[in-house]
Structure formats: structure tokens, C-alpha cells
PDB file of C-alpha atoms in Angstrom:
ATOM      1  CA  MET A 728       5.383   8.460  31.311  1.00  0.00           C
ATOM      2  CA  ALA A 729       2.774   7.117  28.710  1.00  0.00           C
ATOM      3  CA  GLN A 730      -0.565   8.535  29.435  1.00  0.00           C
ATOM      4  CA  HIS A 731      -3.268   6.849  27.175  1.00  0.00           C
ATOM      5  CA  ASN A 732      -6.859   7.190  27.090  1.00  0.00           C
ATOM      6  CA  GLN A 733      -8.944   3.911  26.981  1.00  0.00           C
ATOM      7  CA  THR A 734      -8.511   3.396  23.266  1.00  0.00           C
ATOM      8  CA  GLY A 735      -4.666   3.288  23.929  1.00  0.00           C
ATOM      9  CA  GLU A 736      -4.448   6.874  21.221  1.00  0.00           C
ATOM     10  CA  GLY A 737      -2.603   9.289  23.917  1.00  0.00           C
ATOM     11  CA  PRO A 738      -3.745  11.091  26.790  1.00  0.00           C
ATOM     12  CA  SER A 739      -7.177  11.462  28.004  1.00  0.00           C
ATOM     13  CA  VAL A 740      -8.555  15.099  27.652  1.00  0.00           C
ATOM     14  CA  ARG A 741      -8.952  15.041  31.493  1.00  0.00           C
ATOM     15  CA  ILE A 742      -5.369  14.459  31.958  1.00  0.00           C
ATOM     16  CA  LEU A 743      -4.398  17.138  29.269  1.00  0.00           C
ATOM     17  CA  ARG A 744      -6.855  19.253  30.987  1.00  0.00           C
ATOM     18  CA  VAL A 745      -5.671  18.830  34.492  1.00  0.00           C
ATOM     19  CA  GLY A 746      -1.821  19.456  33.507  1.00  0.00           C
ATOM     20  CA  GLU A 747      -2.700  22.421  31.729  1.00  0.00           C
ATOM     21  CA  GLN A 748      -4.197  23.977  34.690  1.00  0.00           C
ATOM     22  CA  VAL A 749      -1.023  23.110  37.003  1.00  0.00           C
ATOM     23  CA  ARG A 750       0.838  24.516  34.414  1.00  0.00           C
ATOM     24  CA  HIS A 751      -1.048  28.096  34.927  1.00  0.00           C
ATOM     25  CA  VAL A 752      -1.022  27.421  38.513  1.00  0.00           C
ATOM     26  CA  LEU A 753       2.612  27.065  38.912  1.00  0.00           C
ATOM     27  CA  SER A 754       3.515  30.034  36.076  1.00  0.00           C
ATOM     28  CA  GLU A 755       1.329  32.298  38.020  1.00  0.00           C
ATOM     29  CA  ILE A 756       3.054  31.751  41.134  1.00  0.00           C
ATOM     30  CA  LEU A 757       6.607  32.098  39.857  1.00  0.00           C
ATOM     31  CA  GLN A 758       5.428  34.884  37.661  1.00  0.00           C
ATOM     32  CA  ARG A 759       4.234  36.805  40.616  1.00  0.00           C
ATOM     33  CA  GLY A 760       7.168  35.953  42.738  1.00  0.00           C
ATOM     34  CA  ASP A 761       4.900  34.010  45.525  1.00  0.00           C
ATOM     35  CA  VAL A 762       7.849  31.833  46.053  1.00  0.00           C
ATOM     36  CA  HIS A 763      10.197  33.414  48.841  1.00  0.00           C
ATOM     37  CA  ASP A 764      13.759  32.227  47.189  1.00  0.00           C
ATOM     38  CA  ASP A 765      16.332  34.234  46.163  1.00  0.00           C
ATOM     39  CA  ILE A 766      17.250  32.077  42.999  1.00  0.00           C
ATOM     40  CA  LEU A 767      14.006  32.338  41.720  1.00  0.00           C
ATOM     41  CA  ALA A 768      13.373  35.928  42.542  1.00  0.00           C
ATOM     42  CA  LYS A 769      16.259  36.707  40.545  1.00  0.00           C
ATOM     43  CA  HIS A 770      15.112  34.467  36.765  1.00  0.00           C
ATOM     44  CA  VAL A 771      12.601  34.372  34.886  1.00  0.00           C
ATOM     45  CA  VAL A 772      11.136  31.078  34.711  1.00  0.00           C
ATOM     46  CA  SER A 773       8.831  29.296  32.157  1.00  0.00           C
ATOM     47  CA  VAL A 774       6.851  26.380  32.549  1.00  0.00           C
ATOM     48  CA  THR A 775       6.909  24.850  29.401  1.00  0.00           C
ATOM     49  CA  GLU A 776       4.703  21.584  30.054  1.00  0.00           C
ATOM     50  CA  VAL A 777       3.324  19.475  32.750  1.00  0.00           C
ATOM     51  CA  ARG A 778       2.737  16.063  32.113  1.00  0.00           C
ATOM     52  CA  MET A 779       0.238  14.135  34.483  1.00  0.00           C
ATOM     53  CA  SER A 780       0.058  10.416  35.398  1.00  0.00           C
ATOM     54  CA  PRO A 781      -3.028   8.720  34.589  1.00  0.00           C
ATOM     55  CA  ASP A 782      -4.085   8.657  38.127  1.00  0.00           C
ATOM     56  CA  LEU A 783      -3.187  12.334  38.463  1.00  0.00           C
ATOM     57  CA  ARG A 784      -1.321  11.775  41.661  1.00  0.00           C
ATOM     58  CA  HIS A 785       1.916  12.425  39.782  1.00  0.00           C
ATOM     59  CA  ALA A 786       3.131  15.750  37.689  1.00  0.00           C
ATOM     60  CA  THR A 787       6.392  15.557  35.944  1.00  0.00           C
ATOM     61  CA  VAL A 788       7.191  19.849  35.448  1.00  0.00           C
ATOM     62  CA  PHE A 789       9.567  20.834  32.513  1.00  0.00           C
ATOM     63  CA  ILE A 790      10.913  24.238  32.901  1.00  0.00           C
ATOM     64  CA  LYS A 791      13.326  26.605  31.384  1.00  0.00           C
ATOM     65  CA  PRO A 792      14.526  29.451  32.872  1.00  0.00           C
ATOM     66  CA  LEU A 793      14.877  32.584  30.041  1.00  0.00           C
ATOM     67  CA  LEU A 794      18.027  32.379  27.944  1.00  0.00           C
ATOM     68  CA  GLY A 795      18.765  28.438  29.755  1.00  0.00           C
ATOM     69  CA  LYS A 796      20.658  30.873  32.568  1.00  0.00           C
ATOM     70  CA  ASP A 797      21.605  29.238  35.546  1.00  0.00           C
ATOM     71  CA  GLU A 798      19.303  26.225  34.535  1.00  0.00           C
ATOM     72  CA  GLU A 799      20.681  24.019  37.631  1.00  0.00           C
ATOM     73  CA  ALA A 800      20.287  26.608  40.285  1.00  0.00           C
ATOM     74  CA  VAL A 801      16.668  27.102  39.256  1.00  0.00           C
ATOM     75  CA  LEU A 802      15.888  23.297  39.476  1.00  0.00           C
ATOM     76  CA  LYS A 803      17.447  23.080  42.770  1.00  0.00           C
ATOM     77  CA  ALA A 804      15.523  26.102  43.944  1.00  0.00           C
ATOM     78  CA  LEU A 805      12.352  24.756  42.733  1.00  0.00           C
ATOM     79  CA  ARG A 806      12.957  21.393  44.086  1.00  0.00           C
ATOM     80  CA  THR A 807      13.765  22.902  47.456  1.00  0.00           C
ATOM     81  CA  ASN A 808      10.283  24.602  47.359  1.00  0.00           C
ATOM     82  CA  THR A 809       8.557  21.309  45.939  1.00  0.00           C
ATOM     83  CA  ALA A 810       6.108  21.275  49.127  1.00  0.00           C
ATOM     84  CA  PHE A 811       5.592  24.874  48.637  1.00  0.00           C
ATOM     85  CA  PHE A 812       4.391  24.392  45.388  1.00  0.00           C
ATOM     86  CA  GLN A 813       2.406  21.029  45.944  1.00  0.00           C
ATOM     87  CA  ARG A 814       0.507  23.021  48.503  1.00  0.00           C
ATOM     88  CA  GLU A 815      -0.362  25.989  46.312  1.00  0.00           C
ATOM     89  CA  VAL A 816      -1.512  23.812  43.663  1.00  0.00           C
ATOM     90  CA  ALA A 817      -3.644  21.426  45.953  1.00  0.00           C
ATOM     91  CA  SER A 818      -5.435  24.357  46.975  1.00  0.00           C
ATOM     92  CA  ARG A 819      -5.985  26.155  43.829  1.00  0.00           C
ATOM     93  CA  ILE A 820      -7.161  22.773  41.727  1.00  0.00           C
ATOM     94  CA  LYS A 821      -9.624  20.756  43.683  1.00  0.00           C
ATOM     95  CA  LEU A 822      -8.704  16.954  42.785  1.00  0.00           C
ATOM     96  CA  LYS A 823      -9.023  14.031  45.075  1.00  0.00           C
ATOM     97  CA  TYR A 824      -5.558  13.937  45.630  1.00  0.00           C
ATOM     98  CA  ALA A 825      -2.619  16.341  45.652  1.00  0.00           C
ATOM     99  CA  ALA A 826      -0.273  15.768  42.883  1.00  0.00           C
ATOM    100  CA  ARG A 827       3.351  15.093  43.659  1.00  0.00           C
ATOM    101  CA  LEU A 828       5.554  17.415  41.604  1.00  0.00           C
ATOM    102  CA  LYS A 829       8.658  16.523  40.054  1.00  0.00           C
ATOM    103  CA  PHE A 830      10.385  19.774  38.163  1.00  0.00           C
ATOM    104  CA  LEU A 831      13.032  18.950  35.022  1.00  0.00           C
ATOM    105  CA  ALA A 832      14.712  20.847  32.719  1.00  0.00           C
ATOM    106  CA  ASP A 833      12.792  20.960  29.183  1.00  0.00           C
ATOM    107  CA  ASP A 834      15.531  20.122  26.766  1.00  0.00           C
ATOM    108  CA  SER A 835      13.271  20.263  23.954  1.00  0.00           C
ATOM    109  CA  PHE A 836      14.705  23.387  22.829  1.00  0.00           C
ATOM    110  CA  ASP A 837      18.162  22.632  22.841  1.00  0.00           C
ATOM    111  CA  GLU A 838      17.345  19.323  20.773  1.00  0.00           C
ATOM    112  CA  GLY A 839      15.580  21.568  17.960  1.00  0.00           C
ATOM    113  CA  SER A 840      18.687  23.997  18.044  1.00  0.00           C
ATOM    114  CA  HIS A 841      20.965  20.939  17.764  1.00  0.00           C
ATOM    115  CA  ILE A 842      18.739  19.209  14.749  1.00  0.00           C
ATOM    116  CA  ASP A 843      18.385  22.835  13.153  1.00  0.00           C
ATOM    117  CA  LYS A 844      22.559  23.022  13.448  1.00  0.00           C
ATOM    118  CA  LEU A 845      22.917  19.390  11.731  1.00  0.00           C
ATOM    119  CA  LEU A 846      20.635  20.362   8.867  1.00  0.00           C
ATOM    120  CA  ARG A 847      22.719  23.592   8.088  1.00  0.00           C
ATOM    121  CA  ASP A 848      25.936  21.564   7.962  1.00  0.00           C
ATOM    122  CA  PRO A 849      27.302  22.052   4.424  1.00  0.00           C
ATOM    123  CA  LYS A 850      27.681  18.060   4.042  1.00  0.00           C
ATOM    124  CA  VAL A 851      24.228  17.491   5.297  1.00  0.00           C
ATOM    125  CA  ALA A 852      22.951  20.087   3.042  1.00  0.00           C
ATOM    126  CA  ARG A 853      24.816  18.272   0.442  1.00  0.00           C
ATOM    127  CA  ASP A 854      23.398  15.023   0.681  1.00  0.00           C
ATOM    128  CA  LEU A 855      19.589  16.433   1.099  1.00  0.00           C
ATOM    129  CA  GLU A 856      19.948  18.389  -2.290  1.00  0.00           C
ATOM    130  CA  GLN A 857      21.278  14.976  -3.910  1.00  0.00           C
ATOM    131  CA  ASP A 858      18.179  13.273  -2.893  1.00  0.00           C
ATOM    132  CA  ASP A 859      15.997  15.652  -4.711  1.00  0.00           C
TER     133      ASP A 859
END
């Protein structure tokens, strides 16, 4: 989902700011345990990023449970409670439209670990040394 400002250089400051506000609201709700869900009550969930659509009507919410535990169960619980989260975000952030939330797992940590593991492979390390 590309978010570009009028010069085509990336998301506008407003889109980024609203995404960060949504991230803070969702983080606070999860931290305080405002959602009455057994799965969410048992897990510490980080909201790592929120990407807003250019019209601010859709928000893609990237999450990561602590230590990556029970990620699928946590995602299912978040999706089950999407209407609650949308109402809470709409009541705390004054926008023309209430953003529709879509919860996804944040795989960037896994990708980083995978790249790190590849770089530590002796064959790759040897090839990198030869390039120097």
C-alpha cells in the first residue's frame, strides 16, 4: 500500500502522524487490558507500525506478540475484536471517517534474523572477505 505525498516522495507528514496516533491508541488499549479477551489478556502485544491509506480510511496494523509466542492465536483474537478497536480509535482520534483496521503479523524481525543468519554462514563470510 503506497502512501505518497503530492511530490511522490513517500507518505505525507499527516498520514504518518495519524498512523502514529493510531499506533499509540492501540498500544495503550492492549497495555491496559481494555479488551476483554482471554488470549489478549495472556500476551504482551507490541503494535510495531500502523500504515494509513492516503484517504485515512484504512489502517494496516502490524503486531508482534512478545517472543513471537502464539502469533496466530493473538492475530485471531485481535481480528475477532476489530470492531471494538475501531470504535475506540474513532472515539479517541477525531477524523472525518473511522479507519477500518486490518491486523497483520510484523515479519520484519524474522526477516532481519534470517538475513543475519545468512551473513554469518561461513560460505557467505568467506565470499565477503574475498570481495575486500
